[in-house]
Short mmCIF file of C-alpha atoms in Angstrom, two decimals:
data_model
loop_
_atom_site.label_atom_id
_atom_site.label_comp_id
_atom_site.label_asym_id
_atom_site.label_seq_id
_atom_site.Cartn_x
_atom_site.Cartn_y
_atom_site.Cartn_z
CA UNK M 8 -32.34 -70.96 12.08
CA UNK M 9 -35.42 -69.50 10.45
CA UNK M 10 -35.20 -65.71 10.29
CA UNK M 11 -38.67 -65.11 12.68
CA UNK M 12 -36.86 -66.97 15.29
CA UNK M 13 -33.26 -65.01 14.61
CA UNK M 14 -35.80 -61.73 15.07
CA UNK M 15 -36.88 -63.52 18.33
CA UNK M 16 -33.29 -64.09 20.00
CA UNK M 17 -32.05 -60.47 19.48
CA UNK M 18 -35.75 -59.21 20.83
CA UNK M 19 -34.92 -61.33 23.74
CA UNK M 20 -31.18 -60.19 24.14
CA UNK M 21 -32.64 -56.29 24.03
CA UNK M 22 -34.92 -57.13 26.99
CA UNK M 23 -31.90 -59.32 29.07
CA UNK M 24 -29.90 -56.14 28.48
CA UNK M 25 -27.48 -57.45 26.18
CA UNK M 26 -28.61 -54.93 23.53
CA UNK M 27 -26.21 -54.73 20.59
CA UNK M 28 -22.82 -54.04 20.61
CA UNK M 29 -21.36 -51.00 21.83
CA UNK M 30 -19.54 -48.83 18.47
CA UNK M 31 -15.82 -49.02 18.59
CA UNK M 32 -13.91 -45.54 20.41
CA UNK M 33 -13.05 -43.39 17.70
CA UNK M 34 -9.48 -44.09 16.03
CA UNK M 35 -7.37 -41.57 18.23
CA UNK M 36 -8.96 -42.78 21.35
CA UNK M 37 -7.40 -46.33 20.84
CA UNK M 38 -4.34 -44.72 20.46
CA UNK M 39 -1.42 -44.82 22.59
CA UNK M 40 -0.39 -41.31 22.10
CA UNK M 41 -1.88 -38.56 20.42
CA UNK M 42 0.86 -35.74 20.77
CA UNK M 43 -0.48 -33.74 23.84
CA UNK M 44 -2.83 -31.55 21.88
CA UNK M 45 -6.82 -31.29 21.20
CA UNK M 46 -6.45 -31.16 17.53
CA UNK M 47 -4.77 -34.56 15.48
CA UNK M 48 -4.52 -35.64 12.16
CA UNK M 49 -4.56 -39.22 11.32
CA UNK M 50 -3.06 -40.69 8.29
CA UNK M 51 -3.54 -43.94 7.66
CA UNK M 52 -3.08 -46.81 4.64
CA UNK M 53 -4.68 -50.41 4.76
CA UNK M 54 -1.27 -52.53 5.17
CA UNK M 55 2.47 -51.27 4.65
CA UNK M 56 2.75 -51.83 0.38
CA UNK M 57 -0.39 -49.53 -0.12
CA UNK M 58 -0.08 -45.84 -1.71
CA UNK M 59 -3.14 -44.98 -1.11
CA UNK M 60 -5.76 -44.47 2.26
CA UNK M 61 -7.75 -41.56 4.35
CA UNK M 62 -6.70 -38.63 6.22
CA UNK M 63 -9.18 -37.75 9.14
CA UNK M 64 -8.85 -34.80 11.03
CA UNK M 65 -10.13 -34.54 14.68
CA UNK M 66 -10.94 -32.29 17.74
CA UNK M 67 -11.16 -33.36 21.13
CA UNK M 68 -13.34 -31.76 23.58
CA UNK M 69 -13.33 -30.49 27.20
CA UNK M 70 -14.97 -33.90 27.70
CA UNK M 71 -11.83 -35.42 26.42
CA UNK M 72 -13.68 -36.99 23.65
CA UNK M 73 -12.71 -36.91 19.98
CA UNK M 74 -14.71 -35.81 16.93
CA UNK M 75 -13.95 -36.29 13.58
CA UNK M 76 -13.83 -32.86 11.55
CA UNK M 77 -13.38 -33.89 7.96
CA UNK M 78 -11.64 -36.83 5.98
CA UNK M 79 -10.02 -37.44 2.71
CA UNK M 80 -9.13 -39.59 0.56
CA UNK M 81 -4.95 -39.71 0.52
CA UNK M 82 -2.13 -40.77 -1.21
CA UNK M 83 1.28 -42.34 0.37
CA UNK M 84 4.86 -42.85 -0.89
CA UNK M 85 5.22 -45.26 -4.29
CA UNK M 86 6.60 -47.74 -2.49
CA UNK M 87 4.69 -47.96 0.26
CA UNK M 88 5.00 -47.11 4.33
CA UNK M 89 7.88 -47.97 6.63
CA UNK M 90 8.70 -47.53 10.12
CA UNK M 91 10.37 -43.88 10.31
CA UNK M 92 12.72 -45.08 12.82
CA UNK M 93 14.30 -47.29 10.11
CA UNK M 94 13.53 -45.07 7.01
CA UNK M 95 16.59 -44.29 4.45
CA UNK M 96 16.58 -41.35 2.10
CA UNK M 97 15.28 -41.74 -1.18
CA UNK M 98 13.10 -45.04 -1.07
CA UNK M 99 9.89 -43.29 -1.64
CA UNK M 100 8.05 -44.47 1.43
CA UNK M 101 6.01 -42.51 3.65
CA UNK M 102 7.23 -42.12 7.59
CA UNK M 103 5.24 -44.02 9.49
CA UNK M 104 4.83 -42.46 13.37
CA UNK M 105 3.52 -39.59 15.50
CA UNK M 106 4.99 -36.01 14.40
CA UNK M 107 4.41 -32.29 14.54
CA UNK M 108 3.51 -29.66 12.22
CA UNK M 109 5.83 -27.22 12.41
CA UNK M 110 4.54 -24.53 9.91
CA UNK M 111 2.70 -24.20 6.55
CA UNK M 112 3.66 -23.15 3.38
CA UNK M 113 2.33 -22.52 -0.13
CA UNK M 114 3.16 -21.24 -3.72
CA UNK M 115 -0.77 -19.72 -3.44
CA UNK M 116 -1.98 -17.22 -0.54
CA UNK M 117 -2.59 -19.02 2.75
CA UNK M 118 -6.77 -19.51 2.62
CA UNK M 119 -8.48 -16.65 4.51
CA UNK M 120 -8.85 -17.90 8.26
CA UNK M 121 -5.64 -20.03 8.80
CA UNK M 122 -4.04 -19.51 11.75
CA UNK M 123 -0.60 -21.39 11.33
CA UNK M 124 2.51 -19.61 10.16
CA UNK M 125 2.50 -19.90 6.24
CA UNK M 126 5.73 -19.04 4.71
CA UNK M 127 5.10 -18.27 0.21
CA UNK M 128 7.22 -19.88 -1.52
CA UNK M 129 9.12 -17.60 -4.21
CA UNK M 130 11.46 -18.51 -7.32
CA UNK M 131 14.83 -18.85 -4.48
CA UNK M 132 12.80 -20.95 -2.24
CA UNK M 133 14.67 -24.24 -1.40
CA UNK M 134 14.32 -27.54 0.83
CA UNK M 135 17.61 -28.51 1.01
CA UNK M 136 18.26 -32.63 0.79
CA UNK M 137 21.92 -32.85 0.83
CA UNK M 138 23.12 -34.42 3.35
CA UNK M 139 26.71 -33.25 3.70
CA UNK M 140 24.67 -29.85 4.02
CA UNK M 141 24.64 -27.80 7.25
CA UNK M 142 20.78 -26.84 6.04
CA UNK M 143 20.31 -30.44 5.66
CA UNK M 144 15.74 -30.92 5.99
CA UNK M 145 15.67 -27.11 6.29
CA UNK M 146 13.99 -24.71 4.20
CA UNK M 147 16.78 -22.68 2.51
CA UNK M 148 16.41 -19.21 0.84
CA UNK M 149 18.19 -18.88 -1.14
CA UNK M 150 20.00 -21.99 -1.42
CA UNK M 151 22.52 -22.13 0.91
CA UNK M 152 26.31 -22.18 -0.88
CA UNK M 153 26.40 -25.99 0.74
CA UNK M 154 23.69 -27.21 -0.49
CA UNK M 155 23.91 -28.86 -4.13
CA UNK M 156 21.28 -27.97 -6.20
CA UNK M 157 20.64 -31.37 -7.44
CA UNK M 158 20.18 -32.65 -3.52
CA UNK M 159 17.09 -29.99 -3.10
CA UNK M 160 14.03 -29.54 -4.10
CA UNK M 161 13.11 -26.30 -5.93
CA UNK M 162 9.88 -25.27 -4.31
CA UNK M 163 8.24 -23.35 -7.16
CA UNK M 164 9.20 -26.05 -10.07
CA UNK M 165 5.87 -28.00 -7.90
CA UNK M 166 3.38 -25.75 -8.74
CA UNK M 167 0.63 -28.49 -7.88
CA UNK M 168 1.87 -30.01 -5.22
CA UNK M 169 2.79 -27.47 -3.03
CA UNK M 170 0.62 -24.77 -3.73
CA UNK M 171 -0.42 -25.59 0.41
CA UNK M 172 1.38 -27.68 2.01
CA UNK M 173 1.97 -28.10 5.69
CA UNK M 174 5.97 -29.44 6.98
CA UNK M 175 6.02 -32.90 8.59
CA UNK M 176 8.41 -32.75 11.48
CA UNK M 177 9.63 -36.25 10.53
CA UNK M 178 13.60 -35.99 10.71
CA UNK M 179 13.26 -32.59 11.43
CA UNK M 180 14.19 -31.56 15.59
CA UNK M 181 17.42 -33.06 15.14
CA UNK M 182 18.29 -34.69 11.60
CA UNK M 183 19.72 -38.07 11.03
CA UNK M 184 21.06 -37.57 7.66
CA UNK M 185 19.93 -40.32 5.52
CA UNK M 186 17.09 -40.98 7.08
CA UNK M 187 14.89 -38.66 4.84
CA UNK M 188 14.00 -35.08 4.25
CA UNK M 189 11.13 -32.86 2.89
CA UNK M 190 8.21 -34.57 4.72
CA UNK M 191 4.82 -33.08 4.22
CA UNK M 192 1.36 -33.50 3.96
CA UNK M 193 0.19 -31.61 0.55
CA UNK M 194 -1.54 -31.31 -2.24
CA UNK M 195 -2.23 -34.36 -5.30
CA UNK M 196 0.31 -34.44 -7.80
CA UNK M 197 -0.45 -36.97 -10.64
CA UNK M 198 -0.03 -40.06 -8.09
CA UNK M 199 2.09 -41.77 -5.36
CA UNK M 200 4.28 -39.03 -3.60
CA UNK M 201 7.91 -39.76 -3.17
CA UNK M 202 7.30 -40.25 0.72
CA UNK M 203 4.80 -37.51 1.82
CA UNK M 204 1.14 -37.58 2.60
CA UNK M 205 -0.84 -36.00 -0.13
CA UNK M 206 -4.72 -35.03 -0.10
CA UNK M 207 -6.67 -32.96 -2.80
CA UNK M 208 -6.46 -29.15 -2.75
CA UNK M 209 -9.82 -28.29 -1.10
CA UNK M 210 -8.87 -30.73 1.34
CA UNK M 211 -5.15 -29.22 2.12
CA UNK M 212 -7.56 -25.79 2.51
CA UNK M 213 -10.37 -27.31 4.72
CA UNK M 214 -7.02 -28.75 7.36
CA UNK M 215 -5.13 -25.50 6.89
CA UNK M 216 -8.43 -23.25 7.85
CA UNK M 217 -8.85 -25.80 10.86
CA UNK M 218 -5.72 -25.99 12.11
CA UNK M 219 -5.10 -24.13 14.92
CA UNK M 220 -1.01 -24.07 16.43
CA UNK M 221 -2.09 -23.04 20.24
CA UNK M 222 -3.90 -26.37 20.23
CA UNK M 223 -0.81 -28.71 19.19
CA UNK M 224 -2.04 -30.46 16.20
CA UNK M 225 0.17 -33.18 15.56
CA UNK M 226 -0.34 -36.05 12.51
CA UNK M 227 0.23 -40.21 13.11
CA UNK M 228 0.92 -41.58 10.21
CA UNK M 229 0.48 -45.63 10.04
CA UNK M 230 -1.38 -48.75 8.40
CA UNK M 231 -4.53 -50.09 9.83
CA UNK M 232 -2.88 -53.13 11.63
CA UNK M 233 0.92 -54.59 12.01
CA UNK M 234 4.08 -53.34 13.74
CA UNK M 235 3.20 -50.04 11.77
CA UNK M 236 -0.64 -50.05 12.86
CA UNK M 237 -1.46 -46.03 13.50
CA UNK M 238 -2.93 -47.49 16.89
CA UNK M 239 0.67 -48.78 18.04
CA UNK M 240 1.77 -45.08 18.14
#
């Protein structure tokens, strides 16, 4: 078809009222569930083998109708996503699902203006791993007598990483043990996280300053399509 006439058919479309299409809802409208809350955080990879992908954060309004806040690029688990229902401990793969956000936490100051409790992290600051632990995904300070130092992580020794972090509540209401521990969304380290959500530092301040726990933020973590497609949750 010669391009005038291509012109002429969507001219004559616009007058029949077809018009163009209509854009697509915005991601957490095509949701299933979004938590409850007016505040969500969407995580969310191109296909379940990918480490890397965006992190959007959105309000929704007294019109019910979501708007995107900020975004960022993001980094997932080395080897990829998996269902969190089906996760094991130690695989390196990011939770896929719909969780809370319990609390923050950082080895710097909580940024001026964030709302959510923010526990500092100090030299006897633990997340205890072990699973034969009572403290088992808990923070621990000091490190509880159970808890083997070499099944927790050391809170300080990530000086990058967790200089803001917010918890995950993957795992965390009542613990499975195996299933996985110390789930958050925090700052870059030098790639693929061993099964968190990571952003850049101004972007783990922007969310932090945004945040707000009276309106029940929660994340969705997920790929773009698939049994693990954010949109499924």
């Amino acid at each position: 078809m010669r391009p005038g006439a291509v012109t002429l058919a969507v001219f004559s479309l616009i007058l029949l009222g077809a018009g163009p299409p209509a854009p697509a809802p915005p991601l957490p409208a095509r949701m299933a569930d979004t938590g409850g809350g007016t505040q969500l955080i969407t995580a969310v990879a191109p296909e379940r083998a990918s480490t890397t992908g965006t992190v959007v954060w959105w309000d929704r309004g007294g019109d019910g109708r979501w708007v995107k806040r900020g975004s960022a690029p993001a980094r997932f688990g080395a080897n990829g996503l998996v269902a969190g229902a089906s996760r094991k401990q130690g695989t390196s793969t990011t939770p896929t699902g719909l969780y809370g956000l319990p609390y923050a936490f950082g080895i710097k100051a909580a940024p001026r203006g964030t709302a959510y409790t923010y526990r500092r992290v100090h030299r006897d600051s633990w997340w205890c791993q072990d699973n034969d632990s009572r403290s088992y995904n808990r923070w621990s300070e000091p490190r509880a007598a159970d808890c083997r130092a070499a099944e927790a992580e050391q809170l300080i020794t990530y000086r990058a990483q967790y200089a803001h972090a917010l918890v995950i509540g993957f795992n965390y209401e009542r613990p499975v043990r195996g299933r996985g521990s110390g789930i958050f969304l925090h700052v870059n380290g030098r790639g693929a996280t061993a099964g968190c959500v990571s952003v850049s530092e101004d972007a783990m301040r922007r969310i932090l300053i945004w945040a707000d726990p009276a309106r029940r933020p929660h994340i969705a973590v997920g790929t773009r399509s698939g049994r693990t497609a954010v949109t499924r949750l």
